[in-house]
């Protein structure tokens, strides 16, 4: 009503002014209705113009909001490019510093007649030259001249710690998405994973910090896991602080017992649209560093998540030992030549084969000789017959197995099969019972893969009836795995038998003297 009253007063005033102007100029006055109609038309025109202006303003605001979003995206991309450039600059600086360091080391080696080499850790670099300042340097954790190429790291000379850079050190917004792990970011380090694993082995401790700023963006909610990180082996991990070997979901506030919700283990798991933070330091060096970050359940406009991942840092050295007990101990003190080594066992010196082209956690890095890996397990047999044998076309079978360690001898076939390459010894002894004859003989050969390798032979003339003569042979052979050995009657006169009865005159025995270890490495 107030608005209509004001409008009515305005019309009346305009009408009076219009009439006054008309009378004063001598023009023909318009009627009151015509004046009102004209004013209404003008007001409608002004309203239409205002509507157009409002529409233009709304469109302009939308354009500006879209432009702001584009600028925010460009800013995030700019930050990532800036981070990459910082990493490349650090690498170039490291190369420059390392070249200077190499020159100094070479000059020292020339003047002292010593041997130069790239240090394995920053601690070793510091011990070599305590005057060096903190900065980027080249180290070679897996050994100079073996394994992966050297890596460029930041060395803190005050603590001797080794710090490895990565491409996700700045804060990153995970954006909006719904499903578990719908946001995933791989972490790329300025070092190969082989060199990182070697550094971990050489260091007393390693750690990495992680921070997540959240607003209604939980790690876990309603028995559903929405966030996790992957360790250096690609396995998912659900703890965000400490040394959690059992994989239980927890954060630093859960360890301290001061989370925003005392019933939960992380601040961000609180189901409330408020800004919260979970930050901690992961210290389990057996799974570090983090190779991927995964977050989800940030689909609401009010939800948000921002992660900040610290650099991977290792410090200290492994404890000293009096005498090496494994290939890993040998590797830690600088051995790089592959081969057989003696190490201290629990009660005696033991032999191991070390492959220093690999790392201690790699398969085949160490093989115990004679125990777990390259088994020099005993192989020996002793068999007998209990009846005479005259067939000449087949291997001599045996009836009694007195010993067959390694199960390499087959009684039924009479064939021994070498389970491993090596040197083997065989011995045969049997009896020939001669009939009365002017000339008799019997030959028993030892056969190696269908070729006769030796023979036991007896022969006599003008023999009396039932005379018994012993024949025997011994043989030492270098066999390959799968080679076969057997006995066979290779020659005899008439039906002269290889005599036997329940006294067991026929004996065949064999055993491995020495295994060819190199074939099993």
XYZ file of C-alpha atoms in Angstrom:
521
model
C 0.000 0.000 0.000
C 2.827 2.363 0.797
C 4.326 1.730 -2.606
C 0.977 2.377 -4.377
C 0.452 5.594 -2.384
C 3.827 6.937 -3.327
C 3.169 6.049 -6.946
C -0.240 7.849 -6.794
C 1.301 10.979 -5.344
C 3.963 10.922 -8.015
C 1.355 10.680 -10.759
C -0.636 13.528 -9.274
C 2.376 15.787 -9.054
C 3.372 14.956 -12.646
C -0.194 15.648 -13.769
C -0.232 19.063 -12.105
C 3.143 19.925 -13.578
C 2.006 18.784 -16.970
C -1.114 20.908 -16.811
C 0.834 23.938 -15.663
C 3.300 23.568 -18.493
C 0.481 23.184 -20.962
C -1.407 26.233 -19.801
C 1.741 28.301 -19.667
C 2.731 27.366 -23.193
C -0.682 27.719 -24.649
C -0.799 24.033 -25.823
C -3.987 21.980 -25.791
C -4.120 20.196 -22.451
C -4.230 16.389 -22.362
C -6.897 14.641 -20.431
C -6.102 13.143 -17.057
C -6.622 9.619 -18.403
C -4.184 10.241 -21.239
C -1.584 11.441 -18.794
C -2.014 8.397 -16.582
C -1.815 6.066 -19.570
C 1.398 7.702 -20.773
C 3.002 7.433 -17.342
C 2.016 3.768 -17.010
C 3.569 2.999 -20.413
C 6.788 4.652 -19.298
C 6.843 2.653 -16.076
C 6.301 -0.609 -17.983
C 9.125 0.302 -20.317
C 11.419 0.986 -17.376
C 10.428 -2.321 -15.718
C 11.211 -4.254 -18.903
C 14.560 -2.533 -19.142
C 15.279 -3.415 -15.498
C 14.411 -7.069 -16.127
C 16.818 -7.149 -19.047
C 19.514 -5.577 -16.864
C 18.856 -8.181 -14.135
C 19.170 -11.035 -16.648
C 22.417 -9.575 -17.949
C 23.725 -9.272 -14.393
C 22.850 -12.944 -13.600
C 24.562 -14.138 -16.766
C 27.604 -12.041 -15.910
C 27.760 -13.511 -12.390
C 27.582 -17.046 -13.832
C 30.365 -16.228 -16.253
C 32.481 -14.845 -13.436
C 31.872 -17.954 -11.281
C 32.904 -20.216 -14.181
C 35.981 -18.068 -14.704
C 36.857 -18.404 -11.006
C 36.592 -22.211 -11.258
C 38.852 -22.194 -14.317
C 41.355 -20.009 -12.497
C 41.298 -22.327 -9.477
C 41.963 -25.320 -11.750
C 44.776 -23.474 -13.485
C 46.209 -22.526 -10.091
C 46.239 -26.156 -8.985
C 47.927 -27.173 -12.249
C 50.367 -24.316 -11.788
C 51.212 -25.600 -8.296
C 51.873 -29.078 -9.667
C 54.074 -27.688 -12.449
C 55.836 -25.530 -9.876
C 56.458 -28.606 -7.738
C 57.867 -30.499 -10.734
C 60.108 -27.559 -11.586
C 61.326 -27.348 -7.992
C 62.201 -31.044 -8.136
C 64.094 -30.615 -11.422
C 65.936 -27.579 -10.074
C 66.874 -29.587 -6.989
C 68.174 -32.370 -9.218
C 70.270 -29.938 -11.231
C 71.635 -28.400 -8.058
C 72.400 -31.877 -6.775
C 74.290 -32.740 -9.947
C 76.333 -29.576 -9.597
C 77.143 -30.262 -5.960
C 77.878 -33.908 -6.688
C 80.299 -33.037 -9.471
C 82.174 -30.824 -7.063
C 82.133 -33.600 -4.500
C 83.426 -36.151 -7.001
C 86.258 -33.844 -7.982
C 87.241 -33.478 -4.342
C 87.054 -37.243 -3.811
C 89.122 -37.948 -6.898
C 91.736 -35.406 -5.847
C 91.878 -37.072 -2.437
C 92.187 -40.513 -4.017
C 94.995 -39.374 -6.309
C 96.981 -37.755 -3.527
C 96.421 -40.587 -1.048
C 96.490 -43.511 -3.442
C 93.114 -44.586 -2.067
C 89.895 -45.632 -3.768
C 86.995 -43.259 -4.421
C 83.347 -44.286 -4.470
C 79.795 -43.002 -4.007
C 78.574 -43.221 -0.395
C 75.566 -45.386 0.385
C 73.839 -42.949 2.759
C 74.044 -39.337 3.875
C 75.354 -40.585 7.207
C 78.266 -42.234 5.406
C 78.797 -39.051 3.397
C 78.858 -36.998 6.595
C 81.299 -39.405 8.244
C 83.564 -39.136 5.201
C 83.585 -35.330 5.186
C 81.904 -33.608 8.182
C 82.596 -30.183 6.640
C 80.013 -30.682 3.862
C 76.912 -28.467 4.189
C 73.331 -29.762 4.066
C 71.975 -29.984 0.531
C 71.358 -32.237 -2.447
C 73.878 -35.049 -2.983
C 74.228 -38.297 -4.909
C 74.266 -41.574 -2.980
C 74.120 -45.232 -3.997
C 72.415 -47.325 -1.282
C 72.517 -50.646 -3.146
C 76.266 -50.418 -3.722
C 78.620 -48.567 -6.009
C 78.766 -50.218 -9.424
C 75.940 -52.717 -8.837
C 72.139 -52.593 -8.874
C 70.314 -49.376 -9.779
C 71.846 -46.037 -10.694
C 72.773 -43.584 -7.914
C 70.011 -41.304 -6.621
C 69.873 -37.591 -5.694
C 68.672 -36.908 -2.181
C 68.675 -34.137 0.383
C 71.274 -34.727 3.085
C 70.789 -33.093 6.461
C 74.349 -32.893 7.698
C 73.237 -31.878 11.203
C 71.445 -35.194 11.752
C 72.992 -37.304 8.986
C 69.512 -38.171 7.707
C 68.743 -39.038 4.077
C 65.624 -37.378 2.613
C 64.021 -38.537 -0.649
C 61.847 -36.028 -2.521
C 58.614 -36.825 -4.380
C 56.120 -35.117 -6.700
C 53.238 -34.682 -4.217
C 54.752 -32.614 -1.413
C 52.367 -29.642 -1.759
C 48.803 -29.756 -0.392
C 46.368 -31.360 -2.856
C 42.561 -31.094 -2.824
C 40.928 -34.475 -3.502
C 37.810 -32.855 -5.046
C 34.339 -34.391 -4.900
C 33.530 -38.065 -5.497
C 31.428 -40.790 -3.865
C 32.949 -44.283 -3.854
C 35.743 -45.711 -1.648
C 39.117 -44.692 -3.076
C 37.465 -42.811 -5.959
C 40.306 -40.298 -5.648
C 43.706 -41.949 -6.102
C 47.110 -40.351 -6.492
C 50.329 -42.239 -7.205
C 53.441 -40.908 -5.481
C 56.568 -40.733 -7.639
C 59.856 -40.538 -5.779
C 63.174 -39.157 -6.919
C 64.621 -42.661 -6.528
C 63.995 -46.198 -7.740
C 62.177 -48.507 -5.349
C 65.221 -50.789 -5.315
C 67.406 -47.969 -4.012
C 64.743 -46.997 -1.464
C 64.573 -50.565 -0.154
C 68.367 -50.628 0.098
C 68.346 -47.351 2.043
C 65.757 -48.778 4.449
C 67.960 -51.802 5.090
C 70.951 -49.587 5.844
C 69.055 -47.241 8.188
C 68.124 -47.615 11.843
C 64.791 -45.828 11.346
C 62.645 -44.342 8.575
C 59.492 -42.235 8.720
C 57.036 -40.214 6.643
C 54.443 -37.648 7.732
C 50.880 -37.489 6.419
C 48.211 -34.816 6.999
C 44.537 -34.851 5.939
C 42.338 -31.773 6.375
C 38.748 -32.965 6.213
C 35.213 -31.636 6.366
C 32.650 -34.438 6.566
C 35.104 -36.677 4.637
C 35.774 -39.755 6.816
C 38.393 -42.472 6.370
C 35.806 -45.017 7.517
C 32.046 -44.641 7.902
C 29.314 -47.193 8.559
C 31.711 -50.187 8.387
C 32.890 -49.031 4.958
C 36.512 -48.093 4.310
C 36.739 -44.982 2.119
C 40.435 -44.090 2.457
C 43.749 -45.944 2.594
C 47.332 -45.730 1.397
C 49.480 -48.262 -0.409
C 52.876 -49.312 0.898
C 56.034 -49.922 -1.136
C 54.795 -53.401 -2.077
C 51.424 -52.070 -3.241
C 49.517 -53.466 -0.242
C 46.719 -51.310 1.266
C 47.332 -49.881 4.746
C 44.754 -48.291 7.027
C 46.806 -46.719 9.819
C 47.797 -43.067 9.528
C 50.378 -42.803 12.313
C 52.869 -44.891 14.260
C 54.127 -48.411 13.666
C 51.017 -50.503 13.157
C 52.086 -54.007 12.162
C 48.596 -55.557 12.494
C 47.022 -53.049 10.078
C 44.414 -51.711 12.537
C 42.794 -48.452 11.419
C 44.062 -45.642 13.624
C 45.386 -42.057 13.610
C 47.628 -40.045 15.924
C 44.673 -38.916 18.027
C 43.672 -42.570 18.400
C 47.140 -43.386 19.718
C 47.000 -40.454 22.139
C 43.337 -41.010 23.037
C 42.229 -37.440 22.280
C 40.122 -37.727 19.108
C 37.164 -35.376 18.595
C 34.900 -38.387 19.177
C 36.387 -40.603 21.898
C 34.682 -43.677 20.434
C 36.644 -43.284 17.173
C 40.331 -43.661 16.250
C 40.548 -40.687 13.854
C 39.237 -37.122 13.911
C 38.085 -37.293 10.301
C 35.828 -40.273 11.066
C 33.591 -37.910 13.050
C 30.278 -37.696 11.175
C 29.906 -33.954 11.449
C 30.212 -31.195 8.805
C 33.035 -29.394 10.606
C 36.641 -28.739 9.650
C 38.947 -31.341 11.269
C 42.527 -32.536 10.804
C 44.330 -35.855 11.185
C 48.100 -35.672 11.015
C 50.752 -38.109 12.120
C 54.094 -39.728 11.362
C 54.252 -43.292 10.048
C 57.328 -45.080 11.401
C 56.998 -48.657 10.118
C 60.043 -48.853 7.870
C 59.079 -52.364 6.741
C 56.234 -50.937 4.597
C 57.331 -47.349 3.862
C 57.365 -45.300 1.724
C 53.778 -44.506 0.728
C 53.292 -45.150 -2.989
C 49.641 -44.164 -3.400
C 46.965 -42.165 -1.548
C 43.265 -43.044 -1.873
C 40.253 -41.105 -0.557
C 36.467 -41.092 -1.064
C 33.058 -39.993 0.233
C 33.535 -36.310 -0.545
C 30.501 -36.014 -2.839
C 28.672 -33.313 -0.864
C 29.293 -29.648 -1.646
C 30.111 -29.159 2.036
C 32.578 -32.081 2.015
C 36.258 -31.472 1.424
C 39.593 -33.233 1.784
C 43.140 -31.928 1.381
C 46.185 -34.199 1.778
C 49.788 -33.202 2.435
C 52.453 -35.908 2.264
C 55.898 -35.357 3.730
C 59.199 -36.508 2.265
C 60.552 -39.972 3.004
C 63.350 -39.723 5.537
C 65.776 -42.295 6.970
C 68.516 -41.866 9.544
C 70.964 -43.792 11.685
C 72.763 -47.027 10.887
C 72.049 -50.657 11.679
C 73.772 -52.021 14.797
C 77.302 -53.344 14.413
C 77.959 -57.084 14.592
C 81.070 -58.999 15.614
C 80.969 -61.520 12.770
C 78.651 -61.722 9.720
C 75.888 -64.297 10.051
C 74.284 -63.901 6.607
C 74.675 -62.412 3.143
C 72.772 -59.367 4.405
C 75.465 -58.770 7.024
C 78.117 -59.065 4.316
C 76.175 -56.628 2.128
C 75.883 -54.158 4.992
C 79.644 -54.047 5.464
C 80.237 -53.451 1.761
C 80.658 -56.803 -0.010
C 79.588 -56.681 -3.669
C 81.263 -59.740 -5.266
C 78.921 -62.685 -5.887
C 80.107 -66.028 -4.579
C 80.392 -68.516 -1.721
C 81.060 -67.147 1.774
C 81.514 -68.557 5.261
C 79.232 -67.028 7.893
C 78.750 -67.722 11.575
C 75.927 -70.190 12.237
C 74.359 -71.024 15.571
C 77.065 -73.559 16.471
C 79.545 -73.614 13.606
C 80.719 -71.905 10.426
C 78.266 -72.385 7.564
C 78.419 -71.812 3.811
C 76.167 -69.445 1.868
C 75.996 -68.288 -1.724
C 75.421 -64.516 -2.002
C 74.064 -62.830 -5.122
C 74.896 -59.165 -4.533
C 73.258 -58.063 -7.786
C 70.036 -58.388 -5.758
C 68.832 -56.817 -2.524
C 68.433 -58.667 0.784
C 64.640 -58.948 0.380
C 64.875 -60.322 -3.177
C 64.389 -64.001 -3.897
C 67.729 -65.695 -4.492
C 69.799 -63.068 -2.661
C 71.098 -65.770 -0.288
C 71.208 -69.557 -0.527
C 72.285 -71.744 2.347
C 74.569 -74.513 1.136
C 73.722 -77.894 2.640
C 70.609 -76.819 4.557
C 67.570 -74.966 3.337
C 68.202 -73.780 -0.225
C 70.976 -75.679 -2.025
C 70.438 -78.960 -0.240
C 73.444 -81.249 -0.215
C 71.176 -83.944 1.220
C 72.701 -87.441 1.456
C 72.083 -89.909 -1.346
C 73.061 -93.551 -0.750
C 71.664 -97.026 -1.179
C 72.522 -100.631 -0.359
C 70.547 -103.488 -1.960
C 70.822 -107.303 -2.139
C 69.430 -110.331 -3.933
C 68.181 -113.590 -2.384
C 68.125 -115.802 -5.474
C 70.322 -116.598 -8.475
C 70.018 -114.604 -11.697
C 70.864 -115.649 -15.267
C 69.069 -113.226 -17.621
C 71.465 -111.176 -19.678
C 69.276 -108.692 -21.530
C 67.900 -106.615 -18.647
C 69.259 -104.706 -15.647
C 69.708 -106.934 -12.612
C 66.778 -106.369 -10.229
C 67.139 -106.637 -6.466
C 64.980 -108.094 -3.693
C 66.110 -106.429 -0.488
C 66.453 -102.709 0.263
C 68.786 -102.342 3.203
C 69.161 -98.596 2.689
C 67.820 -96.142 0.133
C 68.298 -92.566 1.408
C 67.053 -90.151 -1.203
C 64.934 -92.859 -2.917
C 67.167 -92.793 -5.966
C 67.312 -96.588 -6.446
C 64.408 -98.599 -7.852
C 64.444 -102.216 -6.634
C 62.098 -103.566 -9.289
C 63.914 -102.069 -12.278
C 67.375 -102.277 -10.685
C 68.119 -98.718 -11.913
C 69.671 -95.843 -9.935
C 68.719 -92.319 -11.109
C 70.948 -89.422 -10.019
C 68.750 -86.848 -8.208
C 71.387 -84.097 -8.577
C 74.578 -83.505 -10.481
C 77.735 -84.539 -8.689
C 80.359 -87.227 -8.086
C 79.036 -90.694 -7.172
C 80.712 -93.911 -6.031
C 79.323 -97.408 -6.823
C 80.417 -100.855 -5.642
C 79.247 -104.306 -6.705
C 80.126 -107.727 -5.348
C 78.627 -111.056 -6.366
C 79.356 -114.779 -6.643
C 79.623 -117.175 -9.568
C 79.042 -120.917 -8.906
C 80.918 -122.895 -11.552
C 79.785 -126.287 -12.769
C 82.356 -128.941 -13.663
C 83.697 -127.741 -16.979
C 86.907 -127.317 -18.946
C 86.253 -123.555 -19.339
C 83.711 -121.188 -17.678
C 83.313 -117.425 -17.271
C 80.905 -114.733 -16.052
C 80.963 -110.948 -16.615
C 78.785 -108.378 -14.893
C 78.978 -104.840 -16.293
C 77.992 -101.482 -14.836
C 76.021 -99.409 -17.350
C 75.751 -95.613 -17.522
C 72.844 -94.474 -19.714
C 72.985 -97.640 -21.904
C 76.781 -97.540 -22.223
C 78.966 -100.023 -20.379
C 81.267 -98.160 -18.022
C 83.079 -101.077 -16.315
C 83.018 -104.843 -15.805
C 83.574 -107.466 -13.140
C 84.883 -110.705 -14.712
C 85.731 -114.230 -13.509
C 86.944 -117.150 -15.611
C 88.379 -120.590 -14.857
C 89.293 -123.860 -16.585
C 88.959 -127.471 -15.471
C 86.789 -126.422 -12.581
C 85.449 -128.927 -10.066
C 81.701 -129.014 -9.583
C 80.021 -126.311 -7.400
C 83.081 -124.157 -7.057
C 82.140 -120.557 -6.003
C 84.201 -117.534 -7.035
C 83.661 -113.889 -6.071
C 83.613 -111.072 -8.598
C 83.482 -107.334 -7.828
C 83.891 -103.841 -9.253
C 84.012 -100.236 -8.056
C 83.372 -97.099 -10.064
C 83.470 -93.348 -9.405
C 81.461 -91.318 -11.917
C 80.557 -87.665 -12.513
C 76.826 -87.801 -13.149
C 74.369 -85.177 -14.292
C 70.925 -84.929 -12.801
C 68.791 -87.686 -14.362
C 71.680 -89.962 -15.401
C 70.958 -93.665 -14.803
C 73.183 -96.473 -13.534
C 72.464 -100.210 -13.466
C 74.155 -103.667 -13.506
C 73.710 -106.245 -16.200
C 75.107 -109.693 -16.973
C 77.114 -108.804 -20.037
C 78.683 -112.232 -20.805
C 78.587 -115.786 -19.470
C 79.259 -119.375 -20.543
C 76.286 -121.663 -20.777
C 73.793 -121.096 -18.039
C 76.332 -120.076 -15.430
C 74.318 -118.024 -12.902
C 75.032 -115.029 -10.740
C 74.634 -117.166 -7.663
C 72.566 -116.214 -4.636
C 70.388 -117.675 -1.902
C 69.115 -116.668 1.499
C 72.693 -115.813 2.513
C 72.644 -112.822 0.124
C 75.859 -113.111 -1.889
C 75.014 -110.224 -4.249
C 75.577 -106.668 -3.022
C 75.175 -103.360 -4.818
C 75.819 -100.041 -3.058
C 76.319 -96.420 -4.081
C 76.417 -92.917 -2.669
C 77.061 -89.316 -3.639
C 80.574 -88.209 -2.775
C 80.155 -84.542 -3.672
C 77.313 -82.485 -5.099
C 77.950 -80.113 -7.969
C 76.746 -77.035 -6.075
C 77.033 -74.612 -8.983
C 74.304 -76.493 -10.844
C 71.852 -75.711 -8.019
C 72.629 -72.009 -7.597
